[in-house]
Coordinates of C-alpha atoms in Angstrom, one line a residue:
M700 CA 166.8 152.2 64.0
G701 CA 164.2 154.9 64.0
F702 CA 161.5 152.4 64.8
E703 CA 163.5 150.9 67.6
A704 CA 164.3 154.3 69.0
F705 CA 160.7 155.4 68.8
Y706 CA 159.6 152.1 70.5
A707 CA 162.3 152.4 73.2
G708 CA 161.1 155.9 74.1
N709 CA 157.5 154.9 74.5
V710 CA 157.6 151.6 76.3
P711 CA 156.6 151.9 80.0
E712 CA 158.7 150.7 82.9
P713 CA 158.8 146.9 83.4
T714 CA 156.0 145.6 85.6
R715 CA 158.0 142.8 87.3
N716 CA 159.1 145.1 90.1
R717 CA 155.6 146.2 91.1
D718 CA 154.1 145.1 94.6
T719 CA 151.7 142.3 93.9
R720 CA 151.0 141.4 97.6
I721 CA 147.3 141.3 98.8
P722 CA 146.5 144.4 100.9
P723 CA 146.3 143.8 104.6
W724 CA 142.6 145.0 104.9
V725 CA 141.5 142.2 102.5
I726 CA 143.0 139.6 104.7
R727 CA 141.3 141.1 107.8
A728 CA 138.0 141.3 105.9
I729 CA 138.3 137.6 105.1
F730 CA 139.0 136.7 108.7
V731 CA 136.1 138.9 109.9
F732 CA 133.7 137.3 107.4
W733 CA 134.5 133.7 108.3
G734 CA 134.6 134.6 112.0
V735 CA 131.1 136.1 111.9
F736 CA 129.9 133.2 109.8
G737 CA 131.3 130.7 112.3
L738 CA 129.8 132.5 115.2
L739 CA 126.3 132.7 113.6
Y740 CA 126.5 129.0 112.7
V741 CA 127.5 128.0 116.2
G742 CA 124.8 130.3 117.7
R743 CA 122.1 128.8 115.5
T744 CA 123.3 125.2 116.4
V745 CA 123.2 126.1 120.1
V746 CA 119.7 127.7 119.8
D747 CA 118.4 124.6 118.0
R748 CA 119.9 122.2 120.6
L749 CA 118.6 124.3 123.5
Q750 CA 115.2 125.1 122.1
T751 CA 113.5 122.7 124.5
L752 CA 115.3 124.3 127.5
F753 CA 114.2 127.8 126.4
V754 CA 110.6 126.6 126.2
M755 CA 110.9 125.0 129.7
L756 CA 112.3 128.3 131.1
L757 CA 109.6 130.3 129.5
L758 CA 106.9 128.0 130.8
S759 CA 108.6 128.0 134.3
L760 CA 108.5 131.8 134.3
F761 CA 104.8 131.8 133.4
L762 CA 104.0 129.3 136.2
A763 CA 106.1 131.3 138.7
L764 CA 104.4 134.5 137.9
A765 CA 101.0 132.8 138.1
I766 CA 101.5 131.3 141.6
E767 CA 103.5 134.0 143.2
P768 CA 100.5 136.0 144.4
A769 CA 99.2 132.9 146.2
V770 CA 102.6 132.3 147.7
D771 CA 102.9 135.9 148.9
A772 CA 99.4 135.6 150.5
L773 CA 100.5 132.5 152.4
A774 CA 103.8 134.0 153.3
R775 CA 102.0 137.0 154.9
R776 CA 100.1 134.4 157.0
G777 CA 103.3 133.0 158.4
W778 CA 104.1 130.3 155.9
R779 CA 107.7 129.8 154.7
R780 CA 108.0 130.6 151.0
G781 CA 109.5 127.2 150.2
S782 CA 106.8 125.3 151.9
A783 CA 104.0 127.4 150.3
T784 CA 105.6 127.0 146.8
G785 CA 106.0 123.3 147.2
I786 CA 102.4 122.7 148.3
L787 CA 101.0 124.8 145.5
L788 CA 103.2 123.1 142.8
G789 CA 102.3 119.7 144.3
A790 CA 98.6 120.5 144.1
I791 CA 98.9 121.6 140.5
T792 CA 100.9 118.5 139.6
V793 CA 98.5 116.1 141.2
S794 CA 95.5 117.8 139.6
S795 CA 97.2 117.8 136.2
L796 CA 98.2 114.1 136.4
A797 CA 94.7 113.1 137.6
F798 CA 93.1 115.0 134.7
I799 CA 95.5 113.5 132.1
G800 CA 94.9 110.0 133.6
V801 CA 91.1 110.3 133.5
I802 CA 91.0 111.7 130.0
G803 CA 93.7 109.2 128.7
A804 CA 91.7 106.3 130.1
L805 CA 88.5 107.7 128.6
V806 CA 90.1 108.1 125.2
A807 CA 91.6 104.6 125.3
T808 CA 88.2 103.1 126.2
Q809 CA 86.4 104.9 123.4
V810 CA 89.1 104.0 120.8
G811 CA 88.7 100.3 121.9
N812 CA 84.9 100.6 121.6
L813 CA 85.2 102.2 118.2
A814 CA 87.5 99.3 117.1
D815 CA 85.0 96.7 118.4
R816 CA 82.0 98.3 116.7
A817 CA 83.7 99.5 113.5
P818 CA 82.4 96.5 111.5
E819 CA 78.9 97.3 112.6
Y820 CA 79.2 100.9 111.6
L821 CA 80.7 100.1 108.3
G822 CA 77.8 97.6 107.6
E823 CA 75.3 100.3 108.4
I824 CA 77.0 102.8 106.1
E825 CA 77.1 100.2 103.3
R826 CA 73.4 99.4 103.6
W827 CA 72.5 103.1 103.6
V828 CA 74.6 103.9 100.6
N829 CA 73.3 100.9 98.6
N830 CA 69.6 101.6 99.5
T831 CA 69.9 105.3 98.9
F832 CA 71.8 105.3 95.6
N833 CA 70.8 101.9 94.3
T834 CA 74.4 100.7 94.1
E835 CA 76.3 97.5 95.1
F836 CA 79.0 99.2 97.1
S837 CA 80.8 96.8 99.5
F838 CA 83.0 97.3 102.6
D839 CA 83.8 93.6 102.9
G840 CA 87.6 94.0 102.6
L841 CA 87.7 96.9 105.0
I842 CA 85.4 95.1 107.5
D843 CA 87.7 92.0 107.4
Q844 CA 90.7 94.2 108.0
T845 CA 89.1 96.0 111.0
S846 CA 87.8 92.7 112.4
A847 CA 91.3 91.1 112.3
D848 CA 93.5 90.8 115.3
G849 CA 96.0 93.3 113.9
A850 CA 93.5 96.0 113.1
P851 CA 94.9 99.5 112.9
L852 CA 92.5 101.0 115.5
R853 CA 93.3 98.2 118.0
D854 CA 97.0 98.7 117.3
L855 CA 96.5 102.4 118.1
A856 CA 94.8 101.6 121.4
S857 CA 97.4 99.0 122.5
N858 CA 100.6 100.7 121.4
G859 CA 101.8 101.0 125.0
L860 CA 105.6 101.2 124.4
K861 CA 105.5 104.3 122.3
L862 CA 103.0 105.9 124.6
T863 CA 105.1 105.1 127.7
T864 CA 108.3 106.5 126.1
T865 CA 106.5 109.8 125.2
A866 CA 105.0 110.0 128.6
A867 CA 108.4 109.6 130.2
G868 CA 109.8 112.4 128.1
V869 CA 107.0 114.7 129.0
L870 CA 107.2 113.9 132.7
F871 CA 110.9 114.7 132.6
Q872 CA 110.3 118.1 131.1
L873 CA 107.5 118.8 133.5
L874 CA 109.8 117.9 136.4
G875 CA 112.3 120.4 135.0
V876 CA 109.6 123.1 134.7
G877 CA 108.5 122.4 138.3
L878 CA 112.1 122.7 139.7
F879 CA 112.7 126.0 137.8
S880 CA 109.4 127.4 139.0
F881 CA 110.1 126.4 142.5
Y882 CA 113.4 128.2 142.7
M883 CA 112.0 131.3 140.9
V884 CA 109.2 131.6 143.5
A885 CA 110.7 130.4 146.7
D886 CA 113.8 132.6 146.2
G887 CA 111.9 135.3 144.4
P888 CA 112.8 138.3 146.6
K889 CA 116.5 137.2 146.7
L890 CA 116.5 136.8 143.0
R891 CA 115.1 140.2 142.4
R892 CA 117.6 141.8 144.9
T893 CA 120.4 140.2 143.0
L894 CA 119.3 141.5 139.7
C895 CA 118.5 145.0 141.0
S896 CA 122.0 145.2 142.7
R897 CA 123.5 145.4 139.2
L898 CA 121.2 148.3 138.0
R899 CA 121.0 152.0 138.7
P900 CA 118.2 153.1 141.2
E901 CA 116.0 154.6 138.5
L902 CA 116.3 151.5 136.4
Q903 CA 115.6 149.3 139.4
A904 CA 112.2 151.0 139.8
R905 CA 111.3 150.3 136.2
V906 CA 112.3 146.7 136.4
L907 CA 110.4 146.1 139.6
S908 CA 107.4 147.9 138.2
G909 CA 107.4 145.8 135.1
W910 CA 107.8 142.6 137.2
E911 CA 104.8 143.7 139.3
V912 CA 102.7 144.3 136.2
A913 CA 103.7 140.8 134.8
I914 CA 102.6 139.2 138.1
D915 CA 99.4 141.0 138.2
K916 CA 98.4 140.3 134.6
T917 CA 99.5 136.7 134.6
G918 CA 97.7 136.1 137.9
G919 CA 94.6 137.8 136.5
Y920 CA 94.8 135.6 133.4
I921 CA 94.9 132.4 135.5
Y922 CA 92.1 133.6 137.7
S923 CA 89.8 134.6 134.9
R924 CA 90.5 131.3 133.0
A925 CA 90.0 129.2 136.1
V926 CA 86.6 130.8 136.8
L927 CA 85.5 130.4 133.2
A928 CA 86.7 126.8 133.2
L929 CA 84.7 126.1 136.3
L930 CA 81.6 127.6 134.8
S931 CA 82.1 125.8 131.5
A932 CA 82.7 122.4 133.2
T933 CA 79.7 122.8 135.5
C934 CA 77.3 123.7 132.7
H935 CA 78.6 121.0 130.3
W936 CA 78.4 118.4 133.1
V937 CA 74.7 119.2 133.7
A938 CA 74.0 119.2 130.0
F939 CA 75.8 116.0 129.3
A940 CA 74.1 114.3 132.2
L941 CA 70.7 115.3 130.9
I942 CA 71.5 114.3 127.3
G943 CA 72.9 110.9 128.6
V944 CA 76.5 111.2 127.4
P945 CA 78.7 108.6 129.0
N946 CA 81.5 109.8 131.4
A947 CA 79.8 113.2 131.7
V948 CA 82.0 114.4 134.5
A949 CA 85.3 113.6 132.7
L950 CA 84.1 115.1 129.4
A951 CA 82.8 118.2 131.1
L952 CA 86.2 118.7 132.8
W953 CA 87.9 118.2 129.4
V954 CA 85.7 120.9 127.8
G955 CA 86.1 123.4 130.6
I956 CA 89.9 123.2 130.8
V957 CA 90.8 122.8 127.1
S958 CA 88.4 125.5 125.9
Q959 CA 89.8 128.1 128.3
F960 CA 93.5 127.4 128.4
L961 CA 94.1 126.8 124.7
P962 CA 93.2 130.1 123.0
V963 CA 91.5 130.5 119.6
V964 CA 91.2 126.8 118.8
G965 CA 90.6 125.4 122.3
T966 CA 86.8 125.7 122.0
Y967 CA 86.6 123.6 118.9
L968 CA 89.1 121.0 120.1
A969 CA 87.3 120.7 123.4
G970 CA 84.0 120.0 121.7
V971 CA 85.4 117.2 119.4
L972 CA 85.9 114.6 122.1
P973 CA 82.4 114.6 123.6
L974 CA 81.0 114.7 120.1
V975 CA 83.0 111.6 119.1
V976 CA 82.2 109.8 122.3
T977 CA 78.5 110.4 121.8
L978 CA 78.7 109.3 118.2
V979 CA 80.3 106.0 119.2
D980 CA 77.7 105.4 122.0
R981 CA 74.5 107.0 120.7
P982 CA 74.8 108.8 117.3
V983 CA 71.4 110.5 117.6
R984 CA 72.4 112.3 120.8
A985 CA 75.5 113.8 119.1
L986 CA 73.3 116.5 117.6
W987 CA 72.2 117.6 121.1
V988 CA 75.8 117.7 122.2
L989 CA 76.8 119.8 119.2
G990 CA 73.9 122.2 119.7
F991 CA 74.7 122.7 123.4
V992 CA 78.4 123.3 122.7
L993 CA 77.5 126.0 120.2
L994 CA 74.9 127.5 122.4
Y995 CA 77.2 127.7 125.4
Q996 CA 80.0 129.3 123.4
Q997 CA 77.7 132.1 122.5
L998 CA 76.6 132.4 126.1
E999 CA 80.2 132.6 127.3
N1000 CA 81.2 135.1 124.6
Y1001 CA 78.4 137.6 125.3
V1002 CA 77.6 137.0 129.0
F1003 CA 80.4 135.4 131.1
L1004 CA 83.6 136.5 129.3
P1005 CA 83.0 140.3 129.3
R1006 CA 82.1 140.4 133.0
I1007 CA 84.9 138.2 134.3
T1008 CA 87.8 139.5 132.1
A1009 CA 86.8 143.1 132.7
R1010 CA 88.2 142.9 136.2
T1011 CA 91.2 140.7 135.5
M1012 CA 92.8 141.1 132.1
S1013 CA 91.5 143.5 129.4
L1014 CA 92.9 142.6 126.0
H1015 CA 91.4 143.5 122.6
P1016 CA 90.1 140.3 120.8
A1017 CA 92.2 141.2 117.7
I1018 CA 95.4 141.5 119.8
A1019 CA 94.5 138.2 121.6
F1020 CA 94.0 136.4 118.3
G1021 CA 97.2 137.8 116.7
S1022 CA 99.2 137.0 119.8
A1023 CA 98.0 133.4 119.9
I1024 CA 98.9 132.9 116.3
I1025 CA 102.4 134.4 116.7
G1026 CA 103.0 132.5 119.9
G1027 CA 101.9 129.2 118.3
A1028 CA 104.1 129.9 115.2
L1029 CA 107.1 130.5 117.4
L1030 CA 106.8 127.9 120.2
G1031 CA 103.8 125.7 119.2
P1032 CA 101.0 125.0 121.7
V1033 CA 103.1 126.3 124.6
G1034 CA 103.6 129.6 122.9
A1035 CA 99.9 129.9 122.1
V1036 CA 99.0 129.4 125.8
L1037 CA 101.6 131.9 127.0
A1038 CA 100.9 134.5 124.3
L1039 CA 97.8 136.1 126.0
P1040 CA 99.2 136.9 129.4
M1041 CA 102.5 138.0 127.8
A1042 CA 100.6 140.3 125.4
A1043 CA 98.5 141.7 128.3
S1044 CA 101.7 142.4 130.3
I1045 CA 103.4 144.2 127.4
Q1046 CA 100.2 146.2 126.8
A1047 CA 100.0 147.2 130.5
F1048 CA 103.7 148.0 130.8
A1049 CA 103.6 150.1 127.6
S1050 CA 100.6 152.1 128.8
M1051 CA 102.5 153.1 132.0
Y1052 CA 105.2 154.9 130.0
G1053 CA 103.3 156.0 126.8
T1054 CA 101.8 159.4 126.3
R1055 CA 98.0 159.6 125.8
H1056 CA 96.3 162.5 124.2
E1057 CA 92.7 163.6 124.0
V1058 CA 90.9 162.1 120.9
V1059 CA 89.1 164.6 118.6
D1060 CA 85.5 164.1 117.9
S1061 CA 84.9 162.1 114.8
P1062 CA 82.4 159.4 113.5
L1063 CA 85.4 157.2 112.9
T1064 CA 86.4 157.1 116.6
V1065 CA 82.9 156.8 118.2
A1066 CA 80.6 153.8 117.7
P1067 CA 77.0 154.7 117.0
G1068 CA 75.0 154.5 120.2
S1069 CA 78.1 154.1 122.4
G1070 CA 77.4 157.3 124.3
G1071 CA 80.2 159.5 123.0
V1072 CA 83.9 159.9 123.3
D1073 CA 84.1 158.7 126.9
A1074 CA 82.6 155.4 126.0
A1075 CA 85.0 155.0 123.2
D1076 CA 88.0 155.8 125.3
S1077 CA 87.0 153.3 127.9

């Protein structure tokens, strides 16, 4: 009895009457978690599906900013904005298609020539290896394969179906870019009025100022690159003609345009095609082509580029290099092309609102022989 009384006096109240329901905040947290997860998943899916559209819009904005100064100049002369925009876009389209057609035909011809002469090249390599190293190396199997009707190189040159499908997709995207650019430029003032009508007056001034800076920097970029491309194409045309490179005009246009409008790697990619064409036609002359490409690159870097870009778009080489890498990583080749004018616009816009202070004298801030602090600040 004593044990039972002691036990009865120390046993806690039964737990079956306690509230075991889940607190309301836990249920709300679960719904919030899965709701946010679902929104993020849907958002990521939408971004992935519309990535091509985003790239098209970005490219359209770049093209619109580039041609708007020319459209404004024609509009001041009495042209309608729609007509001026259509003519400029038409000229750009025709020039681009003509360039792509000429280079495409040149590449197809050279690939075909390479396929026809591949057995001869392999035979020469085989004889040189055996005579030099006293071996019995043989390319007979590879020569038979490249001489067959279904050789890989000839298949590459004659694969028209895949090329046509790819070209159709690219043309469709270019048509979309052209339409977006047309509406952005032709209705540019109306578009800006619509956007500014939703903003406060002081914010309107900032938006319009930023828009003007973007137009100025993008136009300056196109102008400077067009001048450099013309100089490059002219110099390479003369050099290729003197060396005896086949299709000198087409190859010079290729070098001029690709080297200027593909930052960082454009110069090297541009020089590959004339080098390969010369190797196929006259291998000895390829050394002259390589030497001139390298020589002109130095001439452009130290003579042409500083004088032309000083009046159009001033951008530090490190910033340009980093911008091109970031743009290429985000949007591929299109991002690499658009990175430089975008970086210049951001730099110019930031300089309008940032505070600048006088720099103290120090050997770390003045290059030797530069003429002092003023030269460094410039």
